[in-house]
Short mmCIF file of N, CA and C in Angstrom, two decimals:
data_model
loop_
_atom_site.label_atom_id
_atom_site.label_comp_id
_atom_site.label_asym_id
_atom_site.label_seq_id
_atom_site.Cartn_x
_atom_site.Cartn_y
_atom_site.Cartn_z
N UNK Y 1 51.58 2.15 -10.09
CA UNK Y 1 52.04 1.57 -11.37
C UNK Y 1 53.57 1.69 -11.50
N UNK Y 2 54.16 2.55 -10.68
CA UNK Y 2 55.60 2.79 -10.80
C UNK Y 2 56.43 1.52 -10.62
N UNK Y 3 55.94 0.62 -9.76
CA UNK Y 3 56.67 -0.61 -9.51
C UNK Y 3 56.88 -1.42 -10.80
N UNK Y 4 55.78 -1.57 -11.57
CA UNK Y 4 55.88 -2.34 -12.81
C UNK Y 4 56.73 -1.62 -13.85
N UNK Y 5 56.62 -0.30 -13.90
CA UNK Y 5 57.44 0.47 -14.84
C UNK Y 5 58.91 0.27 -14.55
N UNK Y 6 59.23 0.25 -13.26
CA UNK Y 6 60.58 0.03 -12.81
C UNK Y 6 61.06 -1.37 -13.23
N UNK Y 7 60.16 -2.35 -13.11
CA UNK Y 7 60.47 -3.72 -13.49
C UNK Y 7 60.84 -3.78 -14.97
N UNK Y 8 59.99 -3.18 -15.81
CA UNK Y 8 60.25 -3.15 -17.25
C UNK Y 8 61.63 -2.58 -17.53
N UNK Y 9 61.93 -1.46 -16.87
CA UNK Y 9 63.19 -0.78 -17.07
C UNK Y 9 64.36 -1.67 -16.63
N UNK Y 10 64.22 -2.28 -15.46
CA UNK Y 10 65.30 -3.12 -14.95
C UNK Y 10 65.50 -4.36 -15.81
N UNK Y 11 64.41 -4.90 -16.33
CA UNK Y 11 64.52 -6.07 -17.21
C UNK Y 11 65.19 -5.70 -18.53
N UNK Y 12 64.81 -4.53 -19.04
CA UNK Y 12 65.42 -4.05 -20.30
C UNK Y 12 66.92 -3.84 -20.12
N UNK Y 13 67.33 -3.36 -18.94
CA UNK Y 13 68.76 -3.16 -18.66
C UNK Y 13 69.53 -4.48 -18.74
N UNK Y 14 68.88 -5.58 -18.33
CA UNK Y 14 69.52 -6.90 -18.40
C UNK Y 14 69.79 -7.26 -19.87
N UNK Y 15 68.80 -7.00 -20.73
CA UNK Y 15 68.96 -7.29 -22.16
C UNK Y 15 70.11 -6.47 -22.75
N UNK Y 16 70.12 -5.18 -22.41
CA UNK Y 16 71.17 -4.29 -22.90
C UNK Y 16 72.54 -4.77 -22.42
N UNK Y 17 72.61 -5.19 -21.16
CA UNK Y 17 73.86 -5.71 -20.60
C UNK Y 17 74.33 -6.92 -21.40
N UNK Y 18 73.41 -7.86 -21.65
CA UNK Y 18 73.78 -9.09 -22.36
C UNK Y 18 74.27 -8.77 -23.78
N UNK Y 19 73.56 -7.86 -24.45
CA UNK Y 19 73.96 -7.48 -25.81
C UNK Y 19 75.37 -6.88 -25.81
N UNK Y 20 75.66 -6.07 -24.81
CA UNK Y 20 76.98 -5.46 -24.69
C UNK Y 20 78.05 -6.52 -24.45
N UNK Y 21 77.74 -7.45 -23.54
CA UNK Y 21 78.68 -8.53 -23.24
C UNK Y 21 78.95 -9.36 -24.50
N UNK Y 22 77.88 -9.66 -25.23
CA UNK Y 22 78.02 -10.47 -26.44
C UNK Y 22 78.80 -9.74 -27.53
N UNK Y 23 78.66 -8.41 -27.57
CA UNK Y 23 79.40 -7.63 -28.57
C UNK Y 23 80.90 -7.79 -28.33
N UNK Y 24 81.28 -8.01 -27.07
CA UNK Y 24 82.69 -8.18 -26.73
C UNK Y 24 83.20 -9.58 -26.97
N UNK Y 25 82.30 -10.52 -27.24
CA UNK Y 25 82.73 -11.89 -27.54
C UNK Y 25 82.93 -11.98 -29.04
N UNK Y 26 84.19 -12.08 -29.43
CA UNK Y 26 84.51 -12.00 -30.83
C UNK Y 26 84.21 -13.29 -31.58
N UNK Y 27 83.47 -13.17 -32.65
CA UNK Y 27 83.28 -14.30 -33.53
C UNK Y 27 84.33 -14.15 -34.63
N UNK Y 28 84.30 -14.99 -35.62
CA UNK Y 28 85.27 -14.87 -36.71
C UNK Y 28 84.91 -13.71 -37.63
N UNK Y 29 83.74 -13.11 -37.38
CA UNK Y 29 83.29 -12.04 -38.25
C UNK Y 29 83.72 -10.68 -37.74
N UNK Y 30 84.06 -9.82 -38.66
CA UNK Y 30 84.46 -8.46 -38.31
C UNK Y 30 83.23 -7.69 -37.84
N UNK Y 31 83.30 -7.17 -36.62
CA UNK Y 31 82.19 -6.40 -36.08
C UNK Y 31 82.72 -5.09 -35.52
N UNK Y 32 82.23 -3.96 -36.04
CA UNK Y 32 82.71 -2.66 -35.56
C UNK Y 32 82.55 -2.48 -34.05
N UNK Y 33 81.51 -3.13 -33.46
CA UNK Y 33 81.27 -3.01 -32.02
C UNK Y 33 82.46 -3.50 -31.21
N UNK Y 34 83.25 -4.40 -31.79
CA UNK Y 34 84.39 -4.94 -31.05
C UNK Y 34 85.35 -3.83 -30.63
N UNK Y 35 85.42 -2.76 -31.43
CA UNK Y 35 86.36 -1.68 -31.12
C UNK Y 35 85.74 -0.61 -30.19
N UNK Y 36 84.45 -0.79 -29.84
CA UNK Y 36 83.78 0.19 -28.97
C UNK Y 36 84.49 0.40 -27.64
N UNK Y 37 85.09 -0.67 -27.12
CA UNK Y 37 85.73 -0.57 -25.80
C UNK Y 37 87.16 -0.04 -25.88
N UNK Y 38 87.69 0.11 -27.11
CA UNK Y 38 89.09 0.56 -27.27
C UNK Y 38 89.18 2.06 -26.99
N UNK Y 39 90.12 2.42 -26.12
CA UNK Y 39 90.34 3.83 -25.79
C UNK Y 39 91.67 4.28 -26.42
N UNK Y 40 91.65 5.44 -27.04
CA UNK Y 40 92.82 5.95 -27.76
C UNK Y 40 93.31 7.24 -27.12
N UNK Y 41 94.63 7.40 -27.04
CA UNK Y 41 95.15 8.65 -26.51
C UNK Y 41 95.18 9.66 -27.65
N UNK Y 42 94.51 10.78 -27.43
CA UNK Y 42 94.43 11.81 -28.46
C UNK Y 42 94.55 13.18 -27.80
N UNK Y 43 95.54 13.93 -28.19
CA UNK Y 43 95.77 15.28 -27.62
C UNK Y 43 95.77 15.26 -26.08
N UNK Y 44 96.45 14.28 -25.52
CA UNK Y 44 96.59 14.21 -24.07
C UNK Y 44 95.39 13.65 -23.32
N UNK Y 45 94.30 13.34 -24.03
CA UNK Y 45 93.13 12.75 -23.36
C UNK Y 45 92.95 11.32 -23.88
N UNK Y 46 92.33 10.48 -23.06
CA UNK Y 46 92.03 9.12 -23.51
C UNK Y 46 90.55 9.09 -23.88
N UNK Y 47 90.28 8.84 -25.16
CA UNK Y 47 88.91 8.92 -25.68
C UNK Y 47 88.51 7.61 -26.37
N UNK Y 48 87.19 7.39 -26.49
CA UNK Y 48 86.73 6.20 -27.23
C UNK Y 48 87.11 6.30 -28.71
N UNK Y 49 87.30 5.15 -29.32
CA UNK Y 49 87.66 5.04 -30.73
C UNK Y 49 86.77 5.92 -31.62
N UNK Y 50 85.45 5.95 -31.34
CA UNK Y 50 84.50 6.70 -32.17
C UNK Y 50 84.83 8.18 -32.26
N UNK Y 51 85.63 8.68 -31.29
CA UNK Y 51 85.93 10.11 -31.30
C UNK Y 51 87.16 10.46 -32.14
N UNK Y 52 87.89 9.44 -32.61
CA UNK Y 52 89.08 9.75 -33.41
C UNK Y 52 88.98 9.26 -34.85
N UNK Y 53 87.94 8.46 -35.13
CA UNK Y 53 87.81 7.96 -36.49
C UNK Y 53 86.55 7.16 -36.67
N UNK Y 54 86.34 6.67 -37.89
CA UNK Y 54 85.16 5.84 -38.13
C UNK Y 54 85.61 4.41 -38.37
N UNK Y 55 84.73 3.48 -37.99
CA UNK Y 55 85.03 2.07 -38.14
C UNK Y 55 83.96 1.46 -39.05
N UNK Y 56 84.40 0.87 -40.15
CA UNK Y 56 83.46 0.24 -41.08
C UNK Y 56 83.91 -1.16 -41.42
N UNK Y 57 82.97 -1.98 -41.86
CA UNK Y 57 83.30 -3.34 -42.27
C UNK Y 57 83.79 -3.30 -43.71
N UNK Y 58 85.00 -3.82 -43.93
CA UNK Y 58 85.54 -3.86 -45.30
C UNK Y 58 85.14 -5.17 -45.97
N UNK Y 59 85.29 -6.27 -45.23
CA UNK Y 59 84.78 -7.56 -45.70
C UNK Y 59 84.50 -8.41 -44.47
N UNK Y 60 84.14 -9.68 -44.65
CA UNK Y 60 83.70 -10.52 -43.53
C UNK Y 60 84.69 -10.57 -42.37
N UNK Y 61 86.00 -10.45 -42.68
CA UNK Y 61 86.97 -10.58 -41.60
C UNK Y 61 87.87 -9.36 -41.44
N UNK Y 62 87.47 -8.23 -42.05
CA UNK Y 62 88.30 -7.03 -41.97
C UNK Y 62 87.48 -5.78 -41.66
N UNK Y 63 87.99 -5.00 -40.71
CA UNK Y 63 87.39 -3.69 -40.43
C UNK Y 63 88.33 -2.64 -41.00
N UNK Y 64 87.76 -1.55 -41.48
CA UNK Y 64 88.54 -0.42 -41.96
C UNK Y 64 88.38 0.70 -40.94
N UNK Y 65 89.48 1.17 -40.37
CA UNK Y 65 89.42 2.28 -39.42
C UNK Y 65 89.98 3.51 -40.13
N UNK Y 66 89.14 4.51 -40.35
CA UNK Y 66 89.58 5.75 -40.97
C UNK Y 66 89.79 6.77 -39.86
N UNK Y 67 91.04 7.14 -39.64
CA UNK Y 67 91.36 8.08 -38.56
C UNK Y 67 91.27 9.49 -39.13
N UNK Y 68 90.52 10.37 -38.44
CA UNK Y 68 90.28 11.71 -38.97
C UNK Y 68 91.54 12.56 -39.01
N UNK Y 69 92.43 12.36 -38.03
CA UNK Y 69 93.67 13.11 -38.01
C UNK Y 69 94.80 12.12 -38.27
N UNK Y 70 95.42 12.21 -39.44
CA UNK Y 70 96.46 11.24 -39.82
C UNK Y 70 97.54 11.09 -38.76
N UNK Y 71 97.77 12.16 -37.99
CA UNK Y 71 98.77 12.09 -36.93
C UNK Y 71 98.39 11.13 -35.81
N UNK Y 72 97.13 10.72 -35.78
CA UNK Y 72 96.68 9.83 -34.71
C UNK Y 72 96.70 8.36 -35.06
N UNK Y 73 97.12 8.05 -36.30
CA UNK Y 73 97.09 6.65 -36.73
C UNK Y 73 97.89 5.72 -35.82
N UNK Y 74 99.12 6.14 -35.45
CA UNK Y 74 99.93 5.24 -34.64
C UNK Y 74 99.33 5.05 -33.25
N UNK Y 75 98.69 6.09 -32.70
CA UNK Y 75 98.05 5.97 -31.39
C UNK Y 75 96.88 4.97 -31.47
N UNK Y 76 96.13 5.03 -32.57
CA UNK Y 76 95.01 4.11 -32.76
C UNK Y 76 95.54 2.68 -32.89
N UNK Y 77 96.59 2.53 -33.69
CA UNK Y 77 97.18 1.20 -33.87
C UNK Y 77 97.63 0.63 -32.53
N UNK Y 78 98.32 1.44 -31.75
CA UNK Y 78 98.81 1.01 -30.44
C UNK Y 78 97.63 0.62 -29.52
N UNK Y 79 96.58 1.45 -29.52
CA UNK Y 79 95.42 1.19 -28.67
C UNK Y 79 94.77 -0.15 -29.02
N UNK Y 80 94.64 -0.43 -30.32
CA UNK Y 80 94.01 -1.68 -30.75
C UNK Y 80 94.89 -2.88 -30.34
N UNK Y 81 96.21 -2.75 -30.56
CA UNK Y 81 97.11 -3.84 -30.16
C UNK Y 81 97.06 -4.08 -28.66
N UNK Y 82 97.04 -3.01 -27.87
CA UNK Y 82 97.05 -3.15 -26.41
C UNK Y 82 95.72 -3.67 -25.86
N UNK Y 83 94.67 -3.59 -26.66
CA UNK Y 83 93.36 -4.06 -26.20
C UNK Y 83 93.28 -5.59 -26.19
N UNK Y 84 94.29 -6.26 -26.75
CA UNK Y 84 94.34 -7.73 -26.76
C UNK Y 84 93.05 -8.36 -27.30
N UNK Y 85 92.65 -7.96 -28.47
CA UNK Y 85 91.41 -8.45 -29.04
C UNK Y 85 91.63 -9.68 -29.92
N UNK Y 86 92.88 -10.09 -30.06
CA UNK Y 86 93.16 -11.25 -30.89
C UNK Y 86 93.02 -10.95 -32.38
N UNK Y 87 93.27 -9.70 -32.75
CA UNK Y 87 93.17 -9.30 -34.16
C UNK Y 87 94.53 -8.79 -34.60
N UNK Y 88 94.77 -8.75 -35.92
CA UNK Y 88 96.01 -8.12 -36.37
C UNK Y 88 95.68 -6.78 -37.00
N UNK Y 89 96.64 -5.87 -36.95
CA UNK Y 89 96.42 -4.52 -37.43
C UNK Y 89 97.45 -4.20 -38.50
N UNK Y 90 96.99 -3.68 -39.63
CA UNK Y 90 97.88 -3.28 -40.72
C UNK Y 90 97.56 -1.83 -41.05
N UNK Y 91 98.59 -0.98 -41.12
CA UNK Y 91 98.31 0.40 -41.51
C UNK Y 91 98.62 0.57 -42.99
N UNK Y 92 97.86 1.43 -43.63
CA UNK Y 92 98.12 1.76 -45.03
C UNK Y 92 97.79 3.24 -45.22
N UNK Y 93 97.87 3.71 -46.43
CA UNK Y 93 97.68 5.15 -46.68
C UNK Y 93 96.28 5.65 -46.27
N UNK Y 94 95.31 4.76 -46.26
CA UNK Y 94 93.95 5.18 -45.94
C UNK Y 94 93.60 5.01 -44.46
N UNK Y 95 94.53 4.56 -43.66
CA UNK Y 95 94.23 4.35 -42.23
C UNK Y 95 94.69 2.98 -41.79
N UNK Y 96 93.79 2.26 -41.12
CA UNK Y 96 94.16 0.95 -40.62
C UNK Y 96 93.16 -0.11 -41.04
N UNK Y 97 93.67 -1.32 -41.18
CA UNK Y 97 92.80 -2.47 -41.41
C UNK Y 97 92.97 -3.37 -40.19
N UNK Y 98 91.86 -3.77 -39.61
CA UNK Y 98 91.88 -4.68 -38.47
C UNK Y 98 91.39 -6.03 -39.00
N UNK Y 99 92.27 -7.03 -38.91
CA UNK Y 99 91.96 -8.32 -39.52
C UNK Y 99 91.68 -9.37 -38.44
N UNK Y 100 90.55 -10.02 -38.59
CA UNK Y 100 90.13 -11.05 -37.64
C UNK Y 100 90.59 -12.41 -38.14
N UNK Y 101 91.34 -13.16 -37.32
CA UNK Y 101 91.74 -14.48 -37.76
C UNK Y 101 90.54 -15.44 -37.76
N UNK Y 102 90.64 -16.52 -38.51
CA UNK Y 102 89.60 -17.54 -38.48
C UNK Y 102 89.56 -18.10 -37.06
N UNK Y 103 88.39 -18.45 -36.59
CA UNK Y 103 88.30 -19.06 -35.26
C UNK Y 103 88.59 -20.56 -35.36
N UNK Y 104 89.38 -21.06 -34.42
CA UNK Y 104 89.58 -22.51 -34.36
C UNK Y 104 88.33 -23.09 -33.71
N UNK Y 105 88.08 -24.38 -33.92
CA UNK Y 105 86.87 -24.97 -33.33
C UNK Y 105 86.96 -24.96 -31.81
N UNK Y 106 88.19 -25.07 -31.29
CA UNK Y 106 88.39 -25.00 -29.85
C UNK Y 106 87.98 -23.64 -29.30
N UNK Y 107 88.41 -22.60 -30.02
CA UNK Y 107 88.09 -21.23 -29.61
C UNK Y 107 86.59 -20.98 -29.70
N UNK Y 108 85.96 -21.53 -30.74
CA UNK Y 108 84.50 -21.41 -30.87
C UNK Y 108 83.80 -21.99 -29.65
N UNK Y 109 84.26 -23.19 -29.24
CA UNK Y 109 83.70 -23.87 -28.07
C UNK Y 109 83.83 -22.98 -26.83
N UNK Y 110 85.04 -22.43 -26.62
CA UNK Y 110 85.29 -21.56 -25.48
C UNK Y 110 84.34 -20.36 -25.49
N UNK Y 111 84.22 -19.74 -26.66
CA UNK Y 111 83.39 -18.55 -26.78
C UNK Y 111 81.91 -18.88 -26.55
N UNK Y 112 81.51 -20.06 -27.02
CA UNK Y 112 80.13 -20.49 -26.83
C UNK Y 112 79.85 -20.72 -25.34
N UNK Y 113 80.81 -21.33 -24.66
CA UNK Y 113 80.68 -21.55 -23.21
C UNK Y 113 80.56 -20.21 -22.49
N UNK Y 114 81.40 -19.26 -22.90
CA UNK Y 114 81.38 -17.93 -22.30
C UNK Y 114 80.01 -17.28 -22.55
N UNK Y 115 79.52 -17.38 -23.77
CA UNK Y 115 78.21 -16.80 -24.11
C UNK Y 115 77.11 -17.44 -23.26
N UNK Y 116 77.18 -18.75 -23.09
CA UNK Y 116 76.17 -19.46 -22.28
C UNK Y 116 76.22 -18.99 -20.84
N UNK Y 117 77.43 -18.77 -20.31
CA UNK Y 117 77.51 -18.35 -18.91
C UNK Y 117 77.01 -16.91 -18.74
N UNK Y 118 77.23 -16.07 -19.75
CA UNK Y 118 76.69 -14.70 -19.71
C UNK Y 118 75.16 -14.75 -19.77
N UNK Y 119 74.63 -15.65 -20.59
CA UNK Y 119 73.17 -15.81 -20.68
C UNK Y 119 72.63 -16.23 -19.32
N UNK Y 120 73.33 -17.17 -18.67
CA UNK Y 120 72.90 -17.62 -17.35
C UNK Y 120 72.93 -16.48 -16.33
N UNK Y 121 73.99 -15.65 -16.38
CA UNK Y 121 74.07 -14.48 -15.49
C UNK Y 121 72.87 -13.56 -15.71
N UNK Y 122 72.53 -13.37 -16.98
CA UNK Y 122 71.39 -12.51 -17.31
C UNK Y 122 70.10 -13.09 -16.76
N UNK Y 123 69.94 -14.41 -16.90
CA UNK Y 123 68.73 -15.06 -16.38
C UNK Y 123 68.63 -14.92 -14.87
N UNK Y 124 69.77 -15.05 -14.19
CA UNK Y 124 69.80 -14.90 -12.73
C UNK Y 124 69.36 -13.49 -12.34
N UNK Y 125 69.86 -12.49 -13.08
CA UNK Y 125 69.46 -11.10 -12.82
C UNK Y 125 67.95 -10.93 -12.99
N UNK Y 126 67.42 -11.52 -14.04
CA UNK Y 126 65.97 -11.43 -14.30
C UNK Y 126 65.20 -12.07 -13.15
N UNK Y 127 65.67 -13.25 -12.72
CA UNK Y 127 65.00 -13.93 -11.60
C UNK Y 127 65.01 -13.08 -10.34
N UNK Y 128 66.14 -12.43 -10.08
CA UNK Y 128 66.19 -11.65 -8.84
C UNK Y 128 65.29 -10.41 -8.92
N UNK Y 129 65.19 -9.80 -10.11
CA UNK Y 129 64.26 -8.67 -10.29
C UNK Y 129 62.83 -9.17 -10.05
N UNK Y 130 62.52 -10.33 -10.59
CA UNK Y 130 61.19 -10.91 -10.45
C UNK Y 130 60.88 -11.20 -8.98
N UNK Y 131 61.80 -11.89 -8.30
CA UNK Y 131 61.56 -12.27 -6.91
C UNK Y 131 61.39 -11.05 -6.01
N UNK Y 132 62.26 -10.06 -6.22
CA UNK Y 132 62.18 -8.82 -5.45
C UNK Y 132 60.82 -8.15 -5.62
N UNK Y 133 60.40 -8.06 -6.88
CA UNK Y 133 59.14 -7.38 -7.21
C UNK Y 133 57.95 -8.14 -6.62
N UNK Y 134 57.99 -9.48 -6.73
CA UNK Y 134 56.89 -10.28 -6.17
C UNK Y 134 56.79 -10.05 -4.66
N UNK Y 135 57.94 -9.96 -3.98
CA UNK Y 135 57.93 -9.70 -2.53
C UNK Y 135 57.33 -8.32 -2.25
N UNK Y 136 57.70 -7.32 -3.07
CA UNK Y 136 57.15 -5.97 -2.89
C UNK Y 136 55.63 -5.98 -3.05
N UNK Y 137 55.15 -6.73 -4.04
CA UNK Y 137 53.71 -6.80 -4.29
C UNK Y 137 53.01 -7.46 -3.10
N UNK Y 138 53.60 -8.57 -2.59
CA UNK Y 138 53.02 -9.24 -1.42
C UNK Y 138 52.97 -8.28 -0.23
N UNK Y 139 54.05 -7.55 -0.03
CA UNK Y 139 54.13 -6.61 1.10
C UNK Y 139 53.08 -5.51 0.96
N UNK Y 140 52.90 -5.01 -0.27
CA UNK Y 140 51.92 -3.95 -0.51
C UNK Y 140 50.51 -4.46 -0.19
N UNK Y 141 50.24 -5.71 -0.53
CA UNK Y 141 48.91 -6.29 -0.26
C UNK Y 141 48.73 -6.49 1.24
N UNK Y 142 49.78 -7.00 1.91
CA UNK Y 142 49.70 -7.20 3.38
C UNK Y 142 49.47 -5.87 4.10
N UNK Y 143 50.13 -4.82 3.59
CA UNK Y 143 50.00 -3.51 4.22
C UNK Y 143 48.66 -2.85 3.90
N UNK Y 144 47.89 -3.49 3.03
CA UNK Y 144 46.59 -2.94 2.68
C UNK Y 144 46.64 -1.87 1.60
N UNK Y 145 47.80 -1.71 0.95
CA UNK Y 145 47.92 -0.69 -0.11
C UNK Y 145 47.23 -1.14 -1.40
N UNK Y 146 47.20 -2.44 -1.62
CA UNK Y 146 46.51 -2.96 -2.81
C UNK Y 146 45.63 -4.13 -2.40
N UNK Y 147 44.61 -4.41 -3.22
CA UNK Y 147 43.69 -5.51 -2.92
C UNK Y 147 44.29 -6.84 -3.35
N UNK Y 148 43.65 -7.91 -2.90
CA UNK Y 148 44.05 -9.27 -3.30
C UNK Y 148 44.02 -9.39 -4.83
N UNK Y 149 42.93 -8.88 -5.44
CA UNK Y 149 42.80 -8.95 -6.90
C UNK Y 149 43.93 -8.20 -7.60
N UNK Y 150 44.21 -7.02 -7.06
CA UNK Y 150 45.28 -6.20 -7.65
C UNK Y 150 46.62 -6.91 -7.52
N UNK Y 151 46.82 -7.57 -6.38
CA UNK Y 151 48.05 -8.33 -6.17
C UNK Y 151 48.22 -9.35 -7.30
N UNK Y 152 47.13 -10.10 -7.57
CA UNK Y 152 47.22 -11.11 -8.62
C UNK Y 152 47.47 -10.51 -9.99
N UNK Y 153 46.77 -9.42 -10.30
CA UNK Y 153 46.96 -8.85 -11.64
C UNK Y 153 48.37 -8.25 -11.78
N UNK Y 154 48.87 -7.64 -10.70
CA UNK Y 154 50.24 -7.11 -10.76
C UNK Y 154 51.25 -8.23 -10.95
N UNK Y 155 51.06 -9.30 -10.20
CA UNK Y 155 51.97 -10.44 -10.32
C UNK Y 155 51.93 -11.01 -11.73
N UNK Y 156 50.73 -11.07 -12.30
CA UNK Y 156 50.59 -11.56 -13.67
C UNK Y 156 51.35 -10.68 -14.65
N UNK Y 157 51.22 -9.35 -14.47
CA UNK Y 157 51.89 -8.45 -15.41
C UNK Y 157 53.41 -8.52 -15.26
N UNK Y 158 53.89 -8.70 -14.02
CA UNK Y 158 55.33 -8.86 -13.81
C UNK Y 158 55.80 -10.15 -14.49
N UNK Y 159 55.03 -11.23 -14.27
CA UNK Y 159 55.41 -12.51 -14.86
C UNK Y 159 55.44 -12.43 -16.39
N UNK Y 160 54.48 -11.72 -16.98
CA UNK Y 160 54.49 -11.67 -18.45
C UNK Y 160 55.67 -10.82 -18.95
N UNK Y 161 56.05 -9.79 -18.20
CA UNK Y 161 57.23 -9.00 -18.56
C UNK Y 161 58.49 -9.87 -18.46
N UNK Y 162 58.55 -10.68 -17.43
CA UNK Y 162 59.69 -11.59 -17.23
C UNK Y 162 59.76 -12.61 -18.37
N UNK Y 163 58.60 -13.19 -18.73
CA UNK Y 163 58.58 -14.17 -19.82
C UNK Y 163 59.05 -13.54 -21.12
N UNK Y 164 58.58 -12.32 -21.37
CA UNK Y 164 58.96 -11.62 -22.61
C UNK Y 164 60.45 -11.35 -22.65
N UNK Y 165 61.02 -10.92 -21.52
CA UNK Y 165 62.44 -10.61 -21.49
C UNK Y 165 63.28 -11.88 -21.61
N UNK Y 166 62.80 -12.98 -21.02
CA UNK Y 166 63.53 -14.24 -21.15
C UNK Y 166 63.56 -14.72 -22.61
N UNK Y 167 62.44 -14.50 -23.32
CA UNK Y 167 62.39 -14.82 -24.76
C UNK Y 167 63.42 -13.97 -25.52
N UNK Y 168 63.47 -12.69 -25.16
CA UNK Y 168 64.40 -11.76 -25.81
C UNK Y 168 65.85 -12.19 -25.56
N UNK Y 169 66.16 -12.55 -24.31
CA UNK Y 169 67.52 -13.00 -23.97
C UNK Y 169 67.88 -14.24 -24.77
N UNK Y 170 66.94 -15.16 -24.90
CA UNK Y 170 67.16 -16.39 -25.65
C UNK Y 170 67.46 -16.05 -27.12
N UNK Y 171 66.70 -15.10 -27.67
CA UNK Y 171 66.90 -14.70 -29.07
C UNK Y 171 68.27 -14.06 -29.26
N UNK Y 172 68.68 -13.22 -28.30
CA UNK Y 172 70.00 -12.58 -28.36
C UNK Y 172 71.08 -13.66 -28.33
N UNK Y 173 70.89 -14.66 -27.47
CA UNK Y 173 71.86 -15.76 -27.37
C UNK Y 173 71.91 -16.56 -28.68
N UNK Y 174 70.74 -16.89 -29.23
CA UNK Y 174 70.71 -17.70 -30.46
C UNK Y 174 71.40 -16.99 -31.61
N UNK Y 175 71.24 -15.67 -31.66
CA UNK Y 175 71.89 -14.89 -32.71
C UNK Y 175 73.41 -14.98 -32.54
N UNK Y 176 73.88 -14.85 -31.29
CA UNK Y 176 75.32 -14.93 -31.03
C UNK Y 176 75.84 -16.32 -31.33
N UNK Y 177 75.06 -17.33 -30.95
CA UNK Y 177 75.44 -18.72 -31.19
C UNK Y 177 75.62 -18.97 -32.69
N UNK Y 178 74.67 -18.49 -33.48
CA UNK Y 178 74.73 -18.67 -34.93
C UNK Y 178 75.97 -17.97 -35.49
N UNK Y 179 76.24 -16.78 -34.98
CA UNK Y 179 77.39 -15.99 -35.42
C UNK Y 179 78.70 -16.74 -35.11
N UNK Y 180 78.76 -17.34 -33.92
CA UNK Y 180 79.98 -18.06 -33.52
C UNK Y 180 80.16 -19.34 -34.32
N UNK Y 181 79.09 -19.89 -34.84
CA UNK Y 181 79.21 -21.14 -35.57
C UNK Y 181 79.37 -20.95 -37.07
N UNK Y 182 79.24 -19.70 -37.53
CA UNK Y 182 79.34 -19.49 -38.97
C UNK Y 182 80.78 -19.29 -39.39
#
């Protein structure tokens, strides 16, 4: 049964990968996940943003970054600017505001194309997991480790896992598409 468990795990990793990739594709909406990849220099170490402050949504196009140590505000500001996220940063007494500009329709198109190509990459990964697993199942049957019937039932369970994950990927894409068009 380990083979199928491995398949489930590998397919789930594809979904997680796509969600992560999509989190990095900025829509016109303020999303705290956008700052997840930003690394800040703090006390001589380079750490993720989450370790120096909290990030919350202030309104549809603004994030509020509350830095726990006021002395770190300029380092956070610099880190966000250097990350080239296409946002503007304003500091005030309460920390920083990260402002997302409106997306131009051209930029929306570009981002949608990027999202589609990431979806395609994810589908290719799913296909290769499927093909590899089907070959393993065939080999196991040829070697006499499993019966013909078992081969068919295993292949069926792999295919249904693949179908389910493809549905999930499509849903993740549709959510991103809607976000980019709003």
